[in-house]
PDB file of N, CA and C in Angstrom:
ATOM      1  N   MET A   1     112.205  27.255  98.056  1.00  0.00           N
ATOM      2  CA  MET A   1     111.934  27.235  96.636  1.00  0.00           C
ATOM      3  C   MET A   1     112.605  25.985  96.044  1.00  0.00           C
ATOM      4  N   PRO A   2     111.922  25.233  95.190  1.00  0.00           N
ATOM      5  CA  PRO A   2     112.516  24.029  94.595  1.00  0.00           C
ATOM      6  C   PRO A   2     113.724  24.358  93.721  1.00  0.00           C
ATOM      7  N   ASP A   3     114.580  23.363  93.467  1.00  0.00           N
ATOM      8  CA  ASP A   3     115.793  23.565  92.660  1.00  0.00           C
ATOM      9  C   ASP A   3     115.476  23.935  91.213  1.00  0.00           C
ATOM     10  N   TRP A   4     114.392  23.435  90.663  1.00  0.00           N
ATOM     11  CA  TRP A   4     114.071  23.707  89.260  1.00  0.00           C
ATOM     12  C   TRP A   4     113.490  25.095  89.042  1.00  0.00           C
ATOM     13  N   TRP A   5     113.169  25.791  90.136  1.00  0.00           N
ATOM     14  CA  TRP A   5     112.609  27.140  90.060  1.00  0.00           C
ATOM     15  C   TRP A   5     113.720  28.144  90.301  1.00  0.00           C
ATOM     16  N   ASN A   6     113.998  28.996  89.305  1.00  0.00           N
ATOM     17  CA  ASN A   6     115.125  29.918  89.408  1.00  0.00           C
ATOM     18  C   ASN A   6     114.730  31.362  89.722  1.00  0.00           C
ATOM     19  N   THR A   7     113.666  31.823  89.124  1.00  0.00           N
ATOM     20  CA  THR A   7     113.323  33.238  89.248  1.00  0.00           C
ATOM     21  C   THR A   7     111.831  33.395  89.511  1.00  0.00           C
ATOM     22  N   ALA A   8     111.498  34.269  90.417  1.00  0.00           N
ATOM     23  CA  ALA A   8     110.116  34.675  90.642  1.00  0.00           C
ATOM     24  C   ALA A   8     110.134  36.155  91.011  1.00  0.00           C
ATOM     25  N   LYS A   9     109.530  36.959  90.157  1.00  0.00           N
ATOM     26  CA  LYS A   9     109.577  38.401  90.373  1.00  0.00           C
ATOM     27  C   LYS A   9     108.190  38.985  90.105  1.00  0.00           C
ATOM     28  N   ILE A  10     107.755  39.849  90.985  1.00  0.00           N
ATOM     29  CA  ILE A  10     106.498  40.570  90.805  1.00  0.00           C
ATOM     30  C   ILE A  10     106.844  42.039  90.557  1.00  0.00           C
ATOM     31  N   ARG A  11     106.269  42.583  89.491  1.00  0.00           N
ATOM     32  CA  ARG A  11     106.503  43.990  89.139  1.00  0.00           C
ATOM     33  C   ARG A  11     105.190  44.746  89.219  1.00  0.00           C
ATOM     34  N   ALA A  12     105.263  46.000  89.618  1.00  0.00           N
ATOM     35  CA  ALA A  12     104.080  46.858  89.662  1.00  0.00           C
ATOM     36  C   ALA A  12     104.496  48.277  89.299  1.00  0.00           C
ATOM     37  N   GLY A  13     103.568  49.002  88.696  1.00  0.00           N
ATOM     38  CA  GLY A  13     103.871  50.374  88.314  1.00  0.00           C
ATOM     39  C   GLY A  13     102.640  51.260  88.386  1.00  0.00           C
ATOM     40  N   TYR A  14     102.889  52.540  88.558  1.00  0.00           N
ATOM     41  CA  TYR A  14     101.831  53.546  88.610  1.00  0.00           C
ATOM     42  C   TYR A  14     102.368  54.793  87.918  1.00  0.00           C
ATOM     43  N   GLY A  15     101.519  55.464  87.152  1.00  0.00           N
ATOM     44  CA  GLY A  15     101.971  56.674  86.481  1.00  0.00           C
ATOM     45  C   GLY A  15     100.832  57.612  86.165  1.00  0.00           C
ATOM     46  N   GLN A  16     101.193  58.858  85.923  1.00  0.00           N
ATOM     47  CA  GLN A  16     100.242  59.876  85.497  1.00  0.00           C
ATOM     48  C   GLN A  16     100.780  60.522  84.242  1.00  0.00           C
ATOM     49  N   LEU A  17      99.893  60.701  83.269  1.00  0.00           N
ATOM     50  CA  LEU A  17     100.230  61.400  82.038  1.00  0.00           C
ATOM     51  C   LEU A  17      99.380  62.645  81.936  1.00  0.00           C
ATOM     52  N   GLY A  18      99.921  63.669  81.313  1.00  0.00           N
ATOM     53  CA  GLY A  18      99.172  64.893  81.105  1.00  0.00           C
ATOM     54  C   GLY A  18      99.180  65.284  79.644  1.00  0.00           C
ATOM     55  N   ASN A  19      98.179  66.035  79.244  1.00  0.00           N
ATOM     56  CA  ASN A  19      98.091  66.527  77.884  1.00  0.00           C
ATOM     57  C   ASN A  19      98.102  68.040  77.957  1.00  0.00           C
ATOM     58  N   ASN A  20      99.153  68.635  77.471  1.00  0.00           N
ATOM     59  CA  ASN A  20      99.296  70.084  77.566  1.00  0.00           C
ATOM     60  C   ASN A  20      98.999  70.768  76.239  1.00  0.00           C
ATOM     61  N   THR A  21      98.102  70.203  75.428  1.00  0.00           N
ATOM     62  CA  THR A  21      97.813  70.803  74.132  1.00  0.00           C
ATOM     63  C   THR A  21      96.739  71.881  74.209  1.00  0.00           C
ATOM     64  N   ILE A  22      96.523  72.423  75.385  1.00  0.00           N
ATOM     65  CA  ILE A  22      95.663  73.597  75.501  1.00  0.00           C
ATOM     66  C   ILE A  22      96.399  74.740  74.816  1.00  0.00           C
ATOM     67  N   GLY A  23      95.709  75.472  73.993  1.00  0.00           N
ATOM     68  CA  GLY A  23      96.346  76.572  73.263  1.00  0.00           C
ATOM     69  C   GLY A  23      96.933  77.618  74.202  1.00  0.00           C
ATOM     70  N   VAL A  24      97.808  78.408  73.665  1.00  0.00           N
ATOM     71  CA  VAL A  24      98.474  79.445  74.449  1.00  0.00           C
ATOM     72  C   VAL A  24      97.441  80.466  74.926  1.00  0.00           C
ATOM     73  N   TYR A  25      97.401  80.717  76.179  1.00  0.00           N
ATOM     74  CA  TYR A  25      96.539  81.717  76.832  1.00  0.00           C
ATOM     75  C   TYR A  25      95.047  81.446  76.638  1.00  0.00           C
ATOM     76  N   GLU A  26      94.639  80.197  76.375  1.00  0.00           N
ATOM     77  CA  GLU A  26      93.209  79.906  76.264  1.00  0.00           C
ATOM     78  C   GLU A  26      92.515  79.963  77.615  1.00  0.00           C
ATOM     79  N   PHE A  27      93.267  80.028  78.678  1.00  0.00           N
ATOM     80  CA  PHE A  27      92.691  80.109  80.013  1.00  0.00           C
ATOM     81  C   PHE A  27      92.507  81.556  80.456  1.00  0.00           C
ATOM     82  N   ALA A  28      92.978  82.510  79.663  1.00  0.00           N
ATOM     83  CA  ALA A  28      92.932  83.917  80.056  1.00  0.00           C
ATOM     84  C   ALA A  28      92.031  84.707  79.109  1.00  0.00           C
ATOM     85  N   GLN A  29      91.283  85.635  79.655  1.00  0.00           N
ATOM     86  CA  GLN A  29      90.449  86.486  78.828  1.00  0.00           C
ATOM     87  C   GLN A  29      91.302  87.501  78.096  1.00  0.00           C
ATOM     88  N   THR A  30      90.853  87.878  76.914  1.00  0.00           N
ATOM     89  CA  THR A  30      91.529  88.909  76.136  1.00  0.00           C
ATOM     90  C   THR A  30      90.756  90.208  76.295  1.00  0.00           C
ATOM     91  N   ILE A  31      91.487  91.274  76.568  1.00  0.00           N
ATOM     92  CA  ILE A  31      90.856  92.578  76.783  1.00  0.00           C
ATOM     93  C   ILE A  31      91.392  93.562  75.750  1.00  0.00           C
ATOM     94  N   ASN A  32      90.492  94.296  75.127  1.00  0.00           N
ATOM     95  CA  ASN A  32      90.870  95.344  74.188  1.00  0.00           C
ATOM     96  C   ASN A  32      90.984  96.653  74.969  1.00  0.00           C
ATOM     97  N   PRO A  33      92.204  97.167  75.153  1.00  0.00           N
ATOM     98  CA  PRO A  33      92.360  98.399  75.944  1.00  0.00           C
ATOM     99  C   PRO A  33      92.062  99.671  75.151  1.00  0.00           C
ATOM    100  N   TYR A  34      91.754  99.533  73.844  1.00  0.00           N
ATOM    101  CA  TYR A  34      91.554 100.712  72.995  1.00  0.00           C
ATOM    102  C   TYR A  34      90.095 100.880  72.577  1.00  0.00           C
ATOM    103  N   ALA A  35      89.164 100.297  73.301  1.00  0.00           N
ATOM    104  CA  ALA A  35      87.746 100.460  72.971  1.00  0.00           C
ATOM    105  C   ALA A  35      87.299 101.873  73.316  1.00  0.00           C
ATOM    106  N   SER A  36      86.377 102.401  72.530  1.00  0.00           N
ATOM    107  CA  SER A  36      85.850 103.732  72.838  1.00  0.00           C
ATOM    108  C   SER A  36      84.327 103.666  72.872  1.00  0.00           C
ATOM    109  N   TYR A  37      83.762 104.458  73.710  1.00  0.00           N
ATOM    110  CA  TYR A  37      82.319 104.453  73.939  1.00  0.00           C
ATOM    111  C   TYR A  37      81.769 105.844  73.675  1.00  0.00           C
ATOM    112  N   GLY A  38      80.661 105.893  72.981  1.00  0.00           N
ATOM    113  CA  GLY A  38      80.002 107.175  72.717  1.00  0.00           C
ATOM    114  C   GLY A  38      78.890 107.415  73.722  1.00  0.00           C
ATOM    115  N   PHE A  39      78.784 108.639  74.176  1.00  0.00           N
ATOM    116  CA  PHE A  39      77.726 109.009  75.109  1.00  0.00           C
ATOM    117  C   PHE A  39      76.803 110.017  74.429  1.00  0.00           C
ATOM    118  N   GLY A  40      75.540 109.862  74.609  1.00  0.00           N
ATOM    119  CA  GLY A  40      74.587 110.851  74.107  1.00  0.00           C
ATOM    120  C   GLY A  40      73.959 110.499  72.777  1.00  0.00           C
ATOM    121  N   GLY A  41      74.445 109.537  72.042  1.00  0.00           N
ATOM    122  CA  GLY A  41      73.795 109.138  70.796  1.00  0.00           C
ATOM    123  C   GLY A  41      74.450 109.719  69.560  1.00  0.00           C
ATOM    124  N   ALA A  42      73.637 109.971  68.526  1.00  0.00           N
ATOM    125  CA  ALA A  42      74.154 110.341  67.204  1.00  0.00           C
ATOM    126  C   ALA A  42      74.294 111.838  67.022  1.00  0.00           C
ATOM    127  N   ASP A  43      74.217 112.609  68.049  1.00  0.00           N
ATOM    128  CA  ASP A  43      74.286 114.071  67.904  1.00  0.00           C
ATOM    129  C   ASP A  43      75.708 114.600  67.872  1.00  0.00           C
ATOM    130  N   GLY A  44      76.686 113.720  67.768  1.00  0.00           N
ATOM    131  CA  GLY A  44      78.063 114.181  67.643  1.00  0.00           C
ATOM    132  C   GLY A  44      78.795 114.340  68.950  1.00  0.00           C
ATOM    133  N   THR A  45      78.247 113.819  70.047  1.00  0.00           N
ATOM    134  CA  THR A  45      78.970 113.922  71.314  1.00  0.00           C
ATOM    135  C   THR A  45      80.245 113.105  71.242  1.00  0.00           C
ATOM    136  N   PRO A  46      81.260 113.535  71.926  1.00  0.00           N
ATOM    137  CA  PRO A  46      82.559 112.858  71.832  1.00  0.00           C
ATOM    138  C   PRO A  46      82.546 111.473  72.480  1.00  0.00           C
ATOM    139  N   TYR A  47      83.462 110.706  72.015  1.00  0.00           N
ATOM    140  CA  TYR A  47      83.670 109.364  72.559  1.00  0.00           C
ATOM    141  C   TYR A  47      84.648 109.428  73.722  1.00  0.00           C
ATOM    142  N   THR A  48      84.548 108.476  74.605  1.00  0.00           N
ATOM    143  CA  THR A  48      85.500 108.365  75.705  1.00  0.00           C
ATOM    144  C   THR A  48      86.198 107.020  75.620  1.00  0.00           C
ATOM    145  N   SER A  49      87.399 106.938  76.130  1.00  0.00           N
ATOM    146  CA  SER A  49      88.165 105.690  76.036  1.00  0.00           C
ATOM    147  C   SER A  49      87.739 104.722  77.125  1.00  0.00           C
ATOM    148  N   GLY A  50      87.993 103.466  76.867  1.00  0.00           N
ATOM    149  CA  GLY A  50      87.643 102.431  77.833  1.00  0.00           C
ATOM    150  C   GLY A  50      88.255 101.106  77.407  1.00  0.00           C
ATOM    151  N   SER A  51      87.818 100.053  78.020  1.00  0.00           N
ATOM    152  CA  SER A  51      88.301  98.701  77.706  1.00  0.00           C
ATOM    153  C   SER A  51      87.101  97.773  77.597  1.00  0.00           C
ATOM    154  N   SER A  52      87.280  96.698  76.825  1.00  0.00           N
ATOM    155  CA  SER A  52      86.202  95.716  76.709  1.00  0.00           C
ATOM    156  C   SER A  52      86.790  94.317  76.603  1.00  0.00           C
ATOM    157  N   VAL A  53      86.042  93.355  77.104  1.00  0.00           N
ATOM    158  CA  VAL A  53      86.445  91.949  77.022  1.00  0.00           C
ATOM    159  C   VAL A  53      86.132  91.444  75.622  1.00  0.00           C
ATOM    160  N   ILE A  54      87.117  90.820  74.968  1.00  0.00           N
ATOM    161  CA  ILE A  54      86.931  90.326  73.608  1.00  0.00           C
ATOM    162  C   ILE A  54      86.403  88.896  73.613  1.00  0.00           C
ATOM    163  N   ASN A  55      86.942  88.052  74.482  1.00  0.00           N
ATOM    164  CA  ASN A  55      86.465  86.666  74.540  1.00  0.00           C
ATOM    165  C   ASN A  55      86.274  86.251  75.992  1.00  0.00           C
ATOM    166  N   ILE A  56      85.314  85.365  76.195  1.00  0.00           N
ATOM    167  CA  ILE A  56      85.043  84.827  77.521  1.00  0.00           C
ATOM    168  C   ILE A  56      85.505  83.372  77.510  1.00  0.00           C
ATOM    169  N   VAL A  57      86.256  82.987  78.515  1.00  0.00           N
ATOM    170  CA  VAL A  57      86.832  81.636  78.544  1.00  0.00           C
ATOM    171  C   VAL A  57      86.169  80.789  79.619  1.00  0.00           C
ATOM    172  N   ASP A  58      86.371  79.503  79.500  1.00  0.00           N
ATOM    173  CA  ASP A  58      85.851  78.547  80.481  1.00  0.00           C
ATOM    174  C   ASP A  58      86.712  78.619  81.741  1.00  0.00           C
ATOM    175  N   PRO A  59      86.158  78.949  82.882  1.00  0.00           N
ATOM    176  CA  PRO A  59      86.970  79.057  84.104  1.00  0.00           C
ATOM    177  C   PRO A  59      87.457  77.702  84.614  1.00  0.00           C
ATOM    178  N   ASP A  60      86.872  76.614  84.121  1.00  0.00           N
ATOM    179  CA  ASP A  60      87.256  75.285  84.590  1.00  0.00           C
ATOM    180  C   ASP A  60      88.250  74.591  83.665  1.00  0.00           C
ATOM    181  N   ILE A  61      88.836  75.303  82.705  1.00  0.00           N
ATOM    182  CA  ILE A  61      89.774  74.682  81.778  1.00  0.00           C
ATOM    183  C   ILE A  61      91.033  74.256  82.536  1.00  0.00           C
ATOM    184  N   LYS A  62      91.530  73.061  82.232  1.00  0.00           N
ATOM    185  CA  LYS A  62      92.723  72.556  82.908  1.00  0.00           C
ATOM    186  C   LYS A  62      93.374  71.495  82.029  1.00  0.00           C
ATOM    187  N   TRP A  63      94.572  71.107  82.411  1.00  0.00           N
ATOM    188  CA  TRP A  63      95.265  70.053  81.696  1.00  0.00           C
ATOM    189  C   TRP A  63      94.536  68.742  81.888  1.00  0.00           C
ATOM    190  N   GLU A  64      94.508  67.962  80.823  1.00  0.00           N
ATOM    191  CA  GLU A  64      93.964  66.611  80.919  1.00  0.00           C
ATOM    192  C   GLU A  64      94.991  65.743  81.639  1.00  0.00           C
ATOM    193  N   ASP A  65      94.536  64.879  82.529  1.00  0.00           N
ATOM    194  CA  ASP A  65      95.474  63.957  83.162  1.00  0.00           C
ATOM    195  C   ASP A  65      94.858  62.561  83.212  1.00  0.00           C
ATOM    196  N   THR A  66      95.714  61.581  83.043  1.00  0.00           N
ATOM    197  CA  THR A  66      95.304  60.187  83.009  1.00  0.00           C
ATOM    198  C   THR A  66      96.195  59.399  83.943  1.00  0.00           C
ATOM    199  N   GLU A  67      95.603  58.518  84.714  1.00  0.00           N
ATOM    200  CA  GLU A  67      96.363  57.662  85.617  1.00  0.00           C
ATOM    201  C   GLU A  67      96.343  56.237  85.075  1.00  0.00           C
ATOM    202  N   SER A  68      97.448  55.520  85.256  1.00  0.00           N
ATOM    203  CA  SER A  68      97.501  54.127  84.819  1.00  0.00           C
ATOM    204  C   SER A  68      98.283  53.301  85.841  1.00  0.00           C
ATOM    205  N   THR A  69      97.900  52.044  85.946  1.00  0.00           N
ATOM    206  CA  THR A  69      98.594  51.098  86.816  1.00  0.00           C
ATOM    207  C   THR A  69      98.846  49.816  86.040  1.00  0.00           C
ATOM    208  N   ASN A  70      99.842  49.065  86.459  1.00  0.00           N
ATOM    209  CA  ASN A  70     100.099  47.765  85.844  1.00  0.00           C
ATOM    210  C   ASN A  70     100.764  46.844  86.853  1.00  0.00           C
ATOM    211  N   VAL A  71     100.570  45.553  86.636  1.00  0.00           N
ATOM    212  CA  VAL A  71     101.165  44.520  87.485  1.00  0.00           C
ATOM    213  C   VAL A  71     101.669  43.425  86.560  1.00  0.00           C
ATOM    214  N   GLY A  72     102.834  42.876  86.865  1.00  0.00           N
ATOM    215  CA  GLY A  72     103.394  41.803  86.054  1.00  0.00           C
ATOM    216  C   GLY A  72     104.123  40.784  86.901  1.00  0.00           C
ATOM    217  N   VAL A  73     104.270  39.582  86.334  1.00  0.00           N
ATOM    218  CA  VAL A  73     104.965  38.485  87.019  1.00  0.00           C
ATOM    219  C   VAL A  73     105.985  37.907  86.048  1.00  0.00           C
ATOM    220  N   ASP A  74     107.204  37.689  86.520  1.00  0.00           N
ATOM    221  CA  ASP A  74     108.253  37.024  85.750  1.00  0.00           C
ATOM    222  C   ASP A  74     108.621  35.734  86.468  1.00  0.00           C
ATOM    223  N   LEU A  75     108.611  34.634  85.737  1.00  0.00           N
ATOM    224  CA  LEU A  75     108.978  33.331  86.297  1.00  0.00           C
ATOM    225  C   LEU A  75     110.041  32.693  85.425  1.00  0.00           C
ATOM    226  N   GLY A  76     111.048  32.084  86.059  1.00  0.00           N
ATOM    227  CA  GLY A  76     112.083  31.343  85.340  1.00  0.00           C
ATOM    228  C   GLY A  76     112.281  29.973  85.965  1.00  0.00           C
ATOM    229  N   MET A  77     112.286  28.937  85.094  1.00  0.00           N
ATOM    230  CA  MET A  77     112.402  27.562  85.593  1.00  0.00           C
ATOM    231  C   MET A  77     113.421  26.796  84.764  1.00  0.00           C
ATOM    232  N   PHE A  78     113.957  25.753  85.363  1.00  0.00           N
ATOM    233  CA  PHE A  78     114.903  24.844  84.704  1.00  0.00           C
ATOM    234  C   PHE A  78     116.106  25.612  84.153  1.00  0.00           C
ATOM    235  N   ASN A  79     116.835  26.256  85.056  1.00  0.00           N
ATOM    236  CA  ASN A  79     117.994  27.095  84.723  1.00  0.00           C
ATOM    237  C   ASN A  79     117.617  28.198  83.736  1.00  0.00           C
ATOM    238  N   ASN A  80     116.449  28.746  83.915  1.00  0.00           N
ATOM    239  CA  ASN A  80     115.897  29.832  83.084  1.00  0.00           C
ATOM    240  C   ASN A  80     115.733  29.442  81.620  1.00  0.00           C
ATOM    241  N   ARG A  81     115.624  28.156  81.324  1.00  0.00           N
ATOM    242  CA  ARG A  81     115.343  27.721  79.950  1.00  0.00           C
ATOM    243  C   ARG A  81     113.861  27.880  79.621  1.00  0.00           C
ATOM    244  N   LEU A  82     113.026  27.877  80.622  1.00  0.00           N
ATOM    245  CA  LEU A  82     111.609  28.096  80.454  1.00  0.00           C
ATOM    246  C   LEU A  82     111.255  29.333  81.260  1.00  0.00           C
ATOM    247  N   GLN A  83     110.781  30.365  80.543  1.00  0.00           N
ATOM    248  CA  GLN A  83     110.463  31.655  81.201  1.00  0.00           C
ATOM    249  C   GLN A  83     109.061  32.092  80.847  1.00  0.00           C
ATOM    250  N   PHE A  84     108.401  32.661  81.819  1.00  0.00           N
ATOM    251  CA  PHE A  84     107.091  33.261  81.641  1.00  0.00           C
ATOM    252  C   PHE A  84     107.200  34.721  82.060  1.00  0.00           C
ATOM    253  N   LEU A  85     106.891  35.618  81.150  1.00  0.00           N
ATOM    254  CA  LEU A  85     106.957  37.054  81.423  1.00  0.00           C
ATOM    255  C   LEU A  85     105.600  37.659  81.099  1.00  0.00           C
ATOM    256  N   SER A  86     105.074  38.406  82.021  1.00  0.00           N
ATOM    257  CA  SER A  86     103.808  39.083  81.746  1.00  0.00           C
ATOM    258  C   SER A  86     103.865  40.508  82.225  1.00  0.00           C
TER     259      SER A  86
END
């Protein structure tokens, strides 16, 4: 390396970011355990207890993720009086 060249550095980076702003329990179905069902119609037959699904969710819901990379070069010349940073 010549005398007037002081610094040469190559930098690289990689990262992943996630977005966790999915609402609480949006990935799980809600079930009403107190639903009742009538058998026989309007003639006054008794109801029986049961459960029912209140909402149907997307089975493919997941956290958003993003990948990023970067590369940079740092150069210093003439006793680091002239510098290039990227």
